[in-house]
Amino acid sequence: MIRAGIIGGSGYTGGELLRLLLAHPQVEVAQVTSRSHLGEYVYQVHPNLRKQTQLKFIDPEQVTPVDVLFLALPHGQAQHKIDHYASLAERIVDLSADFRLRSPEAYRRWYGSEHAAPAWLGRFVYGLPELHRVELRSARYVSGVGCNATASNLALLPLVQAGLLDESAQVVIEIKVGSSESGAEGNPGSHHPERSGVIRTFSAFGHRHTAEVIQEMGLHNVLLTMTSVDLVRGALATVHATLKPGVALKDLWKAYRAAASENPFLRVVREQRGIYRVPEPKILAGSNYADLGFDLDEASRHVVSICAIDNLMKGASGSAVQCMNLMLGLDETLGLEFPGLHPI
Amino acid sequence: MIRAGIIGGSGYTGGELLRLLLAHPQVEVAQVTSRSHLGEYVYQVHPNLRKQTQLKFIDPEQVTPVDVLFLALPHGQAQHKIDHYASLAERIVDLSADFRLRSPEAYRRWYGSEHAAPAWLGRFVYGLPELHRVELRSARYVSGVGCNATASNLALLPLVQAGLLDESAQVVIEIKVGSSESGAEGNPGSHHPERSGVIRTFSAFGHRHTAEVIQEMGLHNVLLTMTSVDLVRGALATVHATLKPGVALKDLWKAYRAAASENPFLRVVREQRGIYRVPEPKILAGSNYADLGFDLDEASRHVVSICAIDNLMKGASGSAVQCMNLMLGLDETLGLEFPGLHPI
Amino acid sequence: MIRAGIIGGSGYTGGELLRLLLAHPQVEVAQVTSRSHLGEYVYQVHPNLRKQTQLKFIDPEQVTPVDVLFLALPHGQAQHKIDHYASLAERIVDLSADFRLRSPEAYRRWYGSEHAAPAWLGRFVYGLPELHRVELRSARYVSGVGCNATASNLALLPLVQAGLLDESAQVVIEIKVGSSESGAEGNPGSHHPERSGVIRTFSAFGHRHTAEVIQEMGLHNVLLTMTSVDLVRGALATVHATLKPGVALKDLWKAYRAAASENPFLRVVREQRGIYRVPEPKILAGSNYADLGFDLDEASRHVVSICAIDNLMKGASGSAVQCMNLMLGLDETLGLEFPGLHPI
Amino acid sequence: MIRAGIIGGSGYTGGELLRLLLAHPQVEVAQVTSRSHLGEYVYQVHPNLRKQTQLKFIDPEQVTPVDVLFLALPHGQAQHKIDHYASLAERIVDLSADFRLRSPEAYRRWYGSEHAAPAWLGRFVYGLPELHRVELRSARYVSGVGCNATASNLALLPLVQAGLLDESAQVVIEIKVGSSESGAEGNPGSHHPERSGVIRTFSAFGHRHTAEVIQEMGLHNVLLTMTSVDLVRGALATVHATLKPGVALKDLWKAYRAAASENPFLRVVREQRGIYRVPEPKILAGSNYADLGFDLDEASRHVVSICAIDNLMKGASGSAVQCMNLMLGLDETLGLEFPGLHPI
């Protein structure tokens, strides 16, 4: 059995990691930390884990060496202790934003401060298996992924990999997200009477996840617009882009089918009847699938590409476990079999 | 025009008072206070009031005399300054729990501390017009009402006024409430990912509003059980009680129709077809109506009596304005005409 | 008093018309029809109207002449009987899509069939007061507005009226809508377990309301993408467009403030603090306001313009009543004073 | 591998059975039927199963013998063909209400018609393992369970098994349910604009599941009151009952802990801190757990006992699979390991 540790286990991504790793057939969760819930049973914070484990949260200082260490801290913390963490485990998956960008300049531009451990940026592999499967198999340090970046990148992946995009044209990505995206800590805007029923375009431009789309897709003219809606788990990216001249619907079918065929967690959803004709995040709660859809206005070469994910799974902890599987030479899908619920 | 002031205008009941009084044909809102939002436009806190008023929140110390003063402070504050407030206005409506109970002993028992101004308890009239219309017409000091107490009292009113209840039997009142009931300040349990979709029986016994049901209905064997559900505005009380022998369905019809006929904001909802056959709070958002329904199991003499309200209107600010109208000799329904929305 | 009639009063726009007209100080609702609810009290279908009216639904054949006739029928019906309706009232407001487009060709293209009364198309004024206030004052026949078209047109209005748009660039409008938009008749996709919590991009291209944006804004390169979210009332349009070179943020402020100043139901929402910094439809339920916001990426000249409305009010029945007021020489805002609720 | 068939696989319980059996390590789903979706892939109806199976719905007439047959038909159908079904499989689990009651008289009383196969009633075991584990191990025919009956029976189980109830006193059970309870077919009241945000007490008395509580708990003075709230999956039963004199809180602790210790899917939730102090159905979506809580008013001997379940799992398909496991001599929890999600 592989011994895993989790630094920062009381947040939503930490809780989701716990759920996945406790059920993983090849992993034993050795330690999980939380300063604010020190000494509590993990099921007191994550009530779904009651009767699943008797683990308690320990202090981060008490962590002893493990085979793989997951860092699920708030952004900006892991970079200050990465040497220490690297002394505790041969393999690290950091779910925060600290090691997602390859260049210190990009980090400074999007996060507004100097990176505290710029030498480490080059040692990390960006943790999206659909983009870096081969490197991940031999990686020791893997970054997490931004959930909105992941929905965007996976919506773009079939178009970019098949070379169908007119890359000179602007790409506008409209992202709709649920309330779990902002984490387990409340704020005035997340108070239920204020957050319930919202359609709140909280960021028209400049969302930090834009940097991950630029880096991973090699696109430069990209805008992300973020809108909160009434849902707990889930994100939907609707990409508006322009195709090269001459690209037809059948070319899109081919590109999307190839993506779904090469990646166990990608699916194409484009039905002519029934209720579920397009990708929808609601049925993905708890699942690691990313559902892809598309439509084309041939006259204007305007393509709409859609990706639905569970932001806590494919957009965070699910991809992290998938990366761990790859690093450890295990079946990529191990422990990630839950298909989601219908209805929900 | 009557000049009104509001002490504590940034909470939900304060905001609802503002909405009602700004549109009231006989009232001018002279002053509204908020320490935490001092100097802000009221529409920055209550966004529905944008373009309705240019009022700003002032410091409570700056309040000058008005004709009627509404106190919408957190529980426990008004009792410490009631003499001061009484020097500012001839008429006061206090929406907090401070002056709802007539006896200092009851206050101590249910609120766990000594009342700071016990001599004032007897000067206040309990602010539910359906129970105290005549006294309210000559009152100077009026208390607010607990929202759950109001749903309970109005569900019981037809049965009690017609003398149909077996008062020796226990009365169980199951109340389901929306998230606005706990006020504008968030807490960990009101964070949207945790509060969304709940069915959370947060209080099996001992809710403080029980005291108002005991006092106003003259019943002693009463239990309130509180359950939070996914809704912002609204409360539904389902009363389980026992009727005296021989009471038939037609006696219930007569009692409920009498209540609705005598009270402009009571309605009986008991339809045999359509979607809305029973009282439901959702269609009452913004309205001062209380909808009543009932059903009878003749064999066991078990009656179910139901009352739906908007907790911020009939359960708080709507009743407060209705009391003000009565105190001032105005038409009881003035400024309370909004009927609610369908669909919503 | 003006005597009004409503043809088709059991749907959502019909119900909202009833709510508005029953409370309108200058109007008496003389007749309201429904074939499917013939003989029922209107409050059995629209439960918010209980104790507001004793009107019953009558057969459309029984309608007698009135001063103003509102047609709230499903799309495609009014055009077949418009001569008959015109014989019943000097003034008509048709809320369906039948008379919104000025040209039979545009109607054929977007609705897929020949218009049954093409000669009437030129007699109708498009019923958005913010665009046609002067013509509406002397109009006899007024069309309704598409709710998504209205959110789009009002988001574009400040930019177009101030001449700030680069009209050669594509305009992408992402619209998020609540469930009341599809009307009172259910369908498999509107069943609560399937519709709850959705983020469902049901139309990437080709929504019929696009035709109203093209016609009213004089833009040709416009795409509407429609996404359903979990809300009952409300629509938010997020317009992505390109500005002419040199347009700065202060020019936008000026354009939006001018629009809000000239139109009683337009408001600008662009706050730096608080929860409600941008337009949100949830607080507009029942209100006729349209809230406008904007943001600019100067480097790319990309502007995001946002409009939030209640689709049943400003997007349908509220604008219809506003048009009626204008046609009758009344104050434009009469009967439309309800400001909406907070929280909700 | 055990070969399983499902008659009626397009409804919600059928879909949940499919999800569970497709992932079950000892079962192969051989056939699944649907008349209305004949020939469609099951993932077109249950979108969570896309990429999980290529099964298509077949006609019920085409079913060939299997090891275990699940009947997930609408109520009233299985009893007419039970002999035929028995010829197809040695073991049957019927999820409908047809074989839950042991006596034809009870069936007639609660369902209003004669049972079509009364001789079969005695051959079925009531399918709740917590009540009939031993009989289920040797059963060939197992009934489903009513979801509301299950929440009620499990809330009562610790009290009844420990002999703590005063059985002469009335038991009132207030049940709050989500929208999936009424099945996959919509109705006017399930249309999202009408169903969203409801607190709708649709049945004060006489719900058919009452019969299962009476039969299984041996109680006679029991009332079920049903209220719909805004949630898709989940049911919460709040039992109001009276204890025998002298029963103290520690006796309740002992009784509930015993129940949880003897039954792998029962848990006691009674915390003094944190957000999740009491049983809540939302975190049980997809899980087979039943969470139990309790509170006691010693003065009145009034006990409140609470049970939360996922109505489609412990209240239907989860219990059915658990019964199958017992019948087949497998580990009772096999295929039912999913613990639920947090947040959700």
PDB file of C-alpha atoms in Angstrom, chain B residues 154-286:
ATOM      1  CA  LEU B 154     -52.115  32.456  13.217  1.00  0.00           C
ATOM      2  CA  ALA B 155     -52.419  28.717  12.536  1.00  0.00           C
ATOM      3  CA  LEU B 156     -53.911  28.325  16.007  1.00  0.00           C
ATOM      4  CA  LEU B 157     -56.058  31.468  15.971  1.00  0.00           C
ATOM      5  CA  PRO B 158     -59.168  30.049  14.265  1.00  0.00           C
ATOM      6  CA  LEU B 159     -59.123  26.964  16.495  1.00  0.00           C
ATOM      7  CA  VAL B 160     -58.575  28.905  19.703  1.00  0.00           C
ATOM      8  CA  GLN B 161     -60.988  31.738  18.953  1.00  0.00           C
ATOM      9  CA  ALA B 162     -63.730  29.239  18.063  1.00  0.00           C
ATOM     10  CA  GLY B 163     -62.975  27.160  21.145  1.00  0.00           C
ATOM     11  CA  LEU B 164     -62.405  23.976  19.172  1.00  0.00           C
ATOM     12  CA  LEU B 165     -59.170  22.753  20.733  1.00  0.00           C
ATOM     13  CA  ASP B 166     -58.799  20.104  23.390  1.00  0.00           C
ATOM     14  CA  GLU B 167     -56.376  22.179  25.417  1.00  0.00           C
ATOM     15  CA  SER B 168     -55.311  19.298  27.615  1.00  0.00           C
ATOM     16  CA  ALA B 169     -53.648  17.541  24.710  1.00  0.00           C
ATOM     17  CA  GLN B 170     -50.163  18.324  23.528  1.00  0.00           C
ATOM     18  CA  VAL B 171     -49.715  20.679  20.600  1.00  0.00           C
ATOM     19  CA  VAL B 172     -46.744  19.926  18.339  1.00  0.00           C
ATOM     20  CA  ILE B 173     -45.813  22.622  15.845  1.00  0.00           C
ATOM     21  CA  GLU B 174     -43.414  21.713  13.069  1.00  0.00           C
ATOM     22  CA  ILE B 175     -41.988  24.829  11.487  1.00  0.00           C
ATOM     23  CA  LYS B 176     -40.003  24.946   8.243  1.00  0.00           C
ATOM     24  CA  VAL B 177     -38.085  28.136   7.577  1.00  0.00           C
ATOM     25  CA  GLY B 178     -35.979  29.850   4.965  1.00  0.00           C
ATOM     26  CA  SER B 179     -32.502  31.262   5.377  1.00  0.00           C
ATOM     27  CA  SER B 180     -33.424  34.922   5.856  1.00  0.00           C
ATOM     28  CA  GLU B 181     -34.811  34.052   9.253  1.00  0.00           C
ATOM     29  CA  SER B 182     -31.391  34.056  10.871  1.00  0.00           C
ATOM     30  CA  GLY B 183     -30.628  37.565   9.712  1.00  0.00           C
ATOM     31  CA  ALA B 184     -28.186  39.389   7.495  1.00  0.00           C
ATOM     32  CA  GLU B 185     -25.067  38.232   9.309  1.00  0.00           C
ATOM     33  CA  GLY B 186     -23.614  35.011   7.970  1.00  0.00           C
ATOM     34  CA  ASN B 187     -22.354  32.068   9.990  1.00  0.00           C
ATOM     35  CA  PRO B 188     -20.556  28.858   9.003  1.00  0.00           C
ATOM     36  CA  GLY B 189     -23.845  27.055   8.540  1.00  0.00           C
ATOM     37  CA  SER B 190     -25.243  29.752   6.266  1.00  0.00           C
ATOM     38  CA  HIS B 191     -22.360  29.474   3.756  1.00  0.00           C
ATOM     39  CA  HIS B 192     -24.127  28.599   0.506  1.00  0.00           C
ATOM     40  CA  PRO B 193     -22.443  25.228  -0.134  1.00  0.00           C
ATOM     41  CA  GLU B 194     -23.509  24.104   3.348  1.00  0.00           C
ATOM     42  CA  ARG B 195     -26.934  25.758   3.492  1.00  0.00           C
ATOM     43  CA  SER B 196     -28.128  24.955  -0.014  1.00  0.00           C
ATOM     44  CA  GLY B 197     -30.516  22.026  -0.214  1.00  0.00           C
ATOM     45  CA  VAL B 198     -30.701  21.463   3.526  1.00  0.00           C
ATOM     46  CA  ILE B 199     -33.407  19.814   5.536  1.00  0.00           C
ATOM     47  CA  ARG B 200     -31.902  20.592   8.908  1.00  0.00           C
ATOM     48  CA  THR B 201     -33.910  20.147  12.100  1.00  0.00           C
ATOM     49  CA  PHE B 202     -31.797  22.567  14.063  1.00  0.00           C
ATOM     50  CA  SER B 203     -34.012  22.792  17.130  1.00  0.00           C
ATOM     51  CA  ALA B 204     -36.141  19.920  18.349  1.00  0.00           C
ATOM     52  CA  PHE B 205     -37.301  21.744  21.480  1.00  0.00           C
ATOM     53  CA  GLY B 206     -36.963  24.971  23.344  1.00  0.00           C
ATOM     54  CA  HIS B 207     -37.050  27.580  20.588  1.00  0.00           C
ATOM     55  CA  ARG B 208     -37.592  30.971  22.193  1.00  0.00           C
ATOM     56  CA  HIS B 209     -40.601  31.786  20.070  1.00  0.00           C
ATOM     57  CA  THR B 210     -42.425  29.063  22.008  1.00  0.00           C
ATOM     58  CA  ALA B 211     -42.856  31.630  24.776  1.00  0.00           C
ATOM     59  CA  GLU B 212     -44.898  33.869  22.499  1.00  0.00           C
ATOM     60  CA  VAL B 213     -47.232  31.024  21.555  1.00  0.00           C
ATOM     61  CA  ILE B 214     -47.757  30.125  25.197  1.00  0.00           C
ATOM     62  CA  GLN B 215     -48.407  33.758  26.128  1.00  0.00           C
ATOM     63  CA  GLU B 216     -50.642  34.718  23.235  1.00  0.00           C
ATOM     64  CA  MET B 217     -52.609  31.493  22.782  1.00  0.00           C
ATOM     65  CA  GLY B 218     -52.968  30.643  26.462  1.00  0.00           C
ATOM     66  CA  LEU B 219     -51.750  27.122  25.730  1.00  0.00           C
ATOM     67  CA  HIS B 220     -49.189  25.404  27.939  1.00  0.00           C
ATOM     68  CA  ASN B 221     -48.436  22.075  26.366  1.00  0.00           C
ATOM     69  CA  VAL B 222     -46.785  23.362  23.221  1.00  0.00           C
ATOM     70  CA  LEU B 223     -43.624  22.232  21.442  1.00  0.00           C
ATOM     71  CA  LEU B 224     -41.991  23.970  18.486  1.00  0.00           C
ATOM     72  CA  THR B 225     -39.668  21.987  16.254  1.00  0.00           C
ATOM     73  CA  MET B 226     -37.652  24.008  13.762  1.00  0.00           C
ATOM     74  CA  THR B 227     -36.330  22.786  10.411  1.00  0.00           C
ATOM     75  CA  SER B 228     -34.364  24.845   7.895  1.00  0.00           C
ATOM     76  CA  VAL B 229     -35.097  24.240   4.242  1.00  0.00           C
ATOM     77  CA  ASP B 230     -33.869  25.721   0.963  1.00  0.00           C
ATOM     78  CA  LEU B 231     -35.727  28.979   0.564  1.00  0.00           C
ATOM     79  CA  VAL B 232     -34.762  32.543   1.386  1.00  0.00           C
ATOM     80  CA  ARG B 233     -38.064  34.053   2.540  1.00  0.00           C
ATOM     81  CA  GLY B 234     -40.865  32.108   4.104  1.00  0.00           C
ATOM     82  CA  ALA B 235     -42.010  30.092   7.051  1.00  0.00           C
ATOM     83  CA  LEU B 236     -44.609  27.351   7.247  1.00  0.00           C
ATOM     84  CA  ALA B 237     -46.061  26.206  10.558  1.00  0.00           C
ATOM     85  CA  THR B 238     -47.779  22.834  10.624  1.00  0.00           C
ATOM     86  CA  VAL B 239     -49.725  22.531  13.866  1.00  0.00           C
ATOM     87  CA  HIS B 240     -50.659  19.073  15.148  1.00  0.00           C
ATOM     88  CA  ALA B 241     -53.369  19.312  17.784  1.00  0.00           C
ATOM     89  CA  THR B 242     -56.431  17.541  19.110  1.00  0.00           C
ATOM     90  CA  LEU B 243     -59.994  18.807  18.794  1.00  0.00           C
ATOM     91  CA  LYS B 244     -62.742  18.565  21.348  1.00  0.00           C
ATOM     92  CA  PRO B 245     -65.080  15.606  20.742  1.00  0.00           C
ATOM     93  CA  GLY B 246     -67.708  16.220  18.126  1.00  0.00           C
ATOM     94  CA  VAL B 247     -65.989  18.901  16.114  1.00  0.00           C
ATOM     95  CA  ALA B 248     -66.567  18.268  12.413  1.00  0.00           C
ATOM     96  CA  LEU B 249     -64.992  19.545   9.229  1.00  0.00           C
ATOM     97  CA  LYS B 250     -67.771  22.081   8.742  1.00  0.00           C
ATOM     98  CA  ASP B 251     -66.968  23.631  12.126  1.00  0.00           C
ATOM     99  CA  LEU B 252     -63.403  24.095  10.970  1.00  0.00           C
ATOM    100  CA  TRP B 253     -64.541  25.723   7.737  1.00  0.00           C
ATOM    101  CA  LYS B 254     -66.661  28.117   9.752  1.00  0.00           C
ATOM    102  CA  ALA B 255     -63.844  29.016  12.124  1.00  0.00           C
ATOM    103  CA  TYR B 256     -61.274  29.602   9.396  1.00  0.00           C
ATOM    104  CA  ARG B 257     -63.656  31.589   7.221  1.00  0.00           C
ATOM    105  CA  ALA B 258     -64.516  33.793  10.180  1.00  0.00           C
ATOM    106  CA  ALA B 259     -60.847  34.477  10.803  1.00  0.00           C
ATOM    107  CA  ALA B 260     -60.246  35.369   7.155  1.00  0.00           C
ATOM    108  CA  SER B 261     -63.321  37.540   7.062  1.00  0.00           C
ATOM    109  CA  GLU B 262     -62.344  39.536  10.154  1.00  0.00           C
ATOM    110  CA  ASN B 263     -58.712  40.055   9.178  1.00  0.00           C
ATOM    111  CA  PRO B 264     -57.671  41.654   5.909  1.00  0.00           C
ATOM    112  CA  PHE B 265     -54.403  39.739   5.672  1.00  0.00           C
ATOM    113  CA  LEU B 266     -55.689  36.260   6.486  1.00  0.00           C
ATOM    114  CA  ARG B 267     -56.768  33.960   3.655  1.00  0.00           C
ATOM    115  CA  VAL B 268     -58.023  30.372   3.635  1.00  0.00           C
ATOM    116  CA  VAL B 269     -56.380  28.101   1.069  1.00  0.00           C
ATOM    117  CA  ARG B 270     -58.045  24.715   0.730  1.00  0.00           C
ATOM    118  CA  GLU B 271     -58.558  23.845  -2.925  1.00  0.00           C
ATOM    119  CA  GLN B 272     -59.490  20.547  -4.529  1.00  0.00           C
ATOM    120  CA  ARG B 273     -57.591  21.149  -7.739  1.00  0.00           C
ATOM    121  CA  GLY B 274     -54.765  23.101  -9.256  1.00  0.00           C
ATOM    122  CA  ILE B 275     -51.211  23.346  -8.056  1.00  0.00           C
ATOM    123  CA  TYR B 276     -51.810  25.633  -5.070  1.00  0.00           C
ATOM    124  CA  ARG B 277     -54.229  23.674  -2.878  1.00  0.00           C
ATOM    125  CA  VAL B 278     -52.587  24.427   0.451  1.00  0.00           C
ATOM    126  CA  PRO B 279     -50.809  27.414   2.001  1.00  0.00           C
ATOM    127  CA  GLU B 280     -47.296  27.887   0.655  1.00  0.00           C
ATOM    128  CA  PRO B 281     -44.855  30.591   1.672  1.00  0.00           C
ATOM    129  CA  LYS B 282     -43.089  30.950  -1.671  1.00  0.00           C
ATOM    130  CA  ILE B 283     -45.882  32.997  -3.272  1.00  0.00           C
ATOM    131  CA  LEU B 284     -45.993  35.292  -0.240  1.00  0.00           C
ATOM    132  CA  ALA B 285     -42.529  36.830  -0.674  1.00  0.00           C
ATOM    133  CA  GLY B 286     -42.972  40.554  -0.102  1.00  0.00           C
TER     134      GLY B 286
END
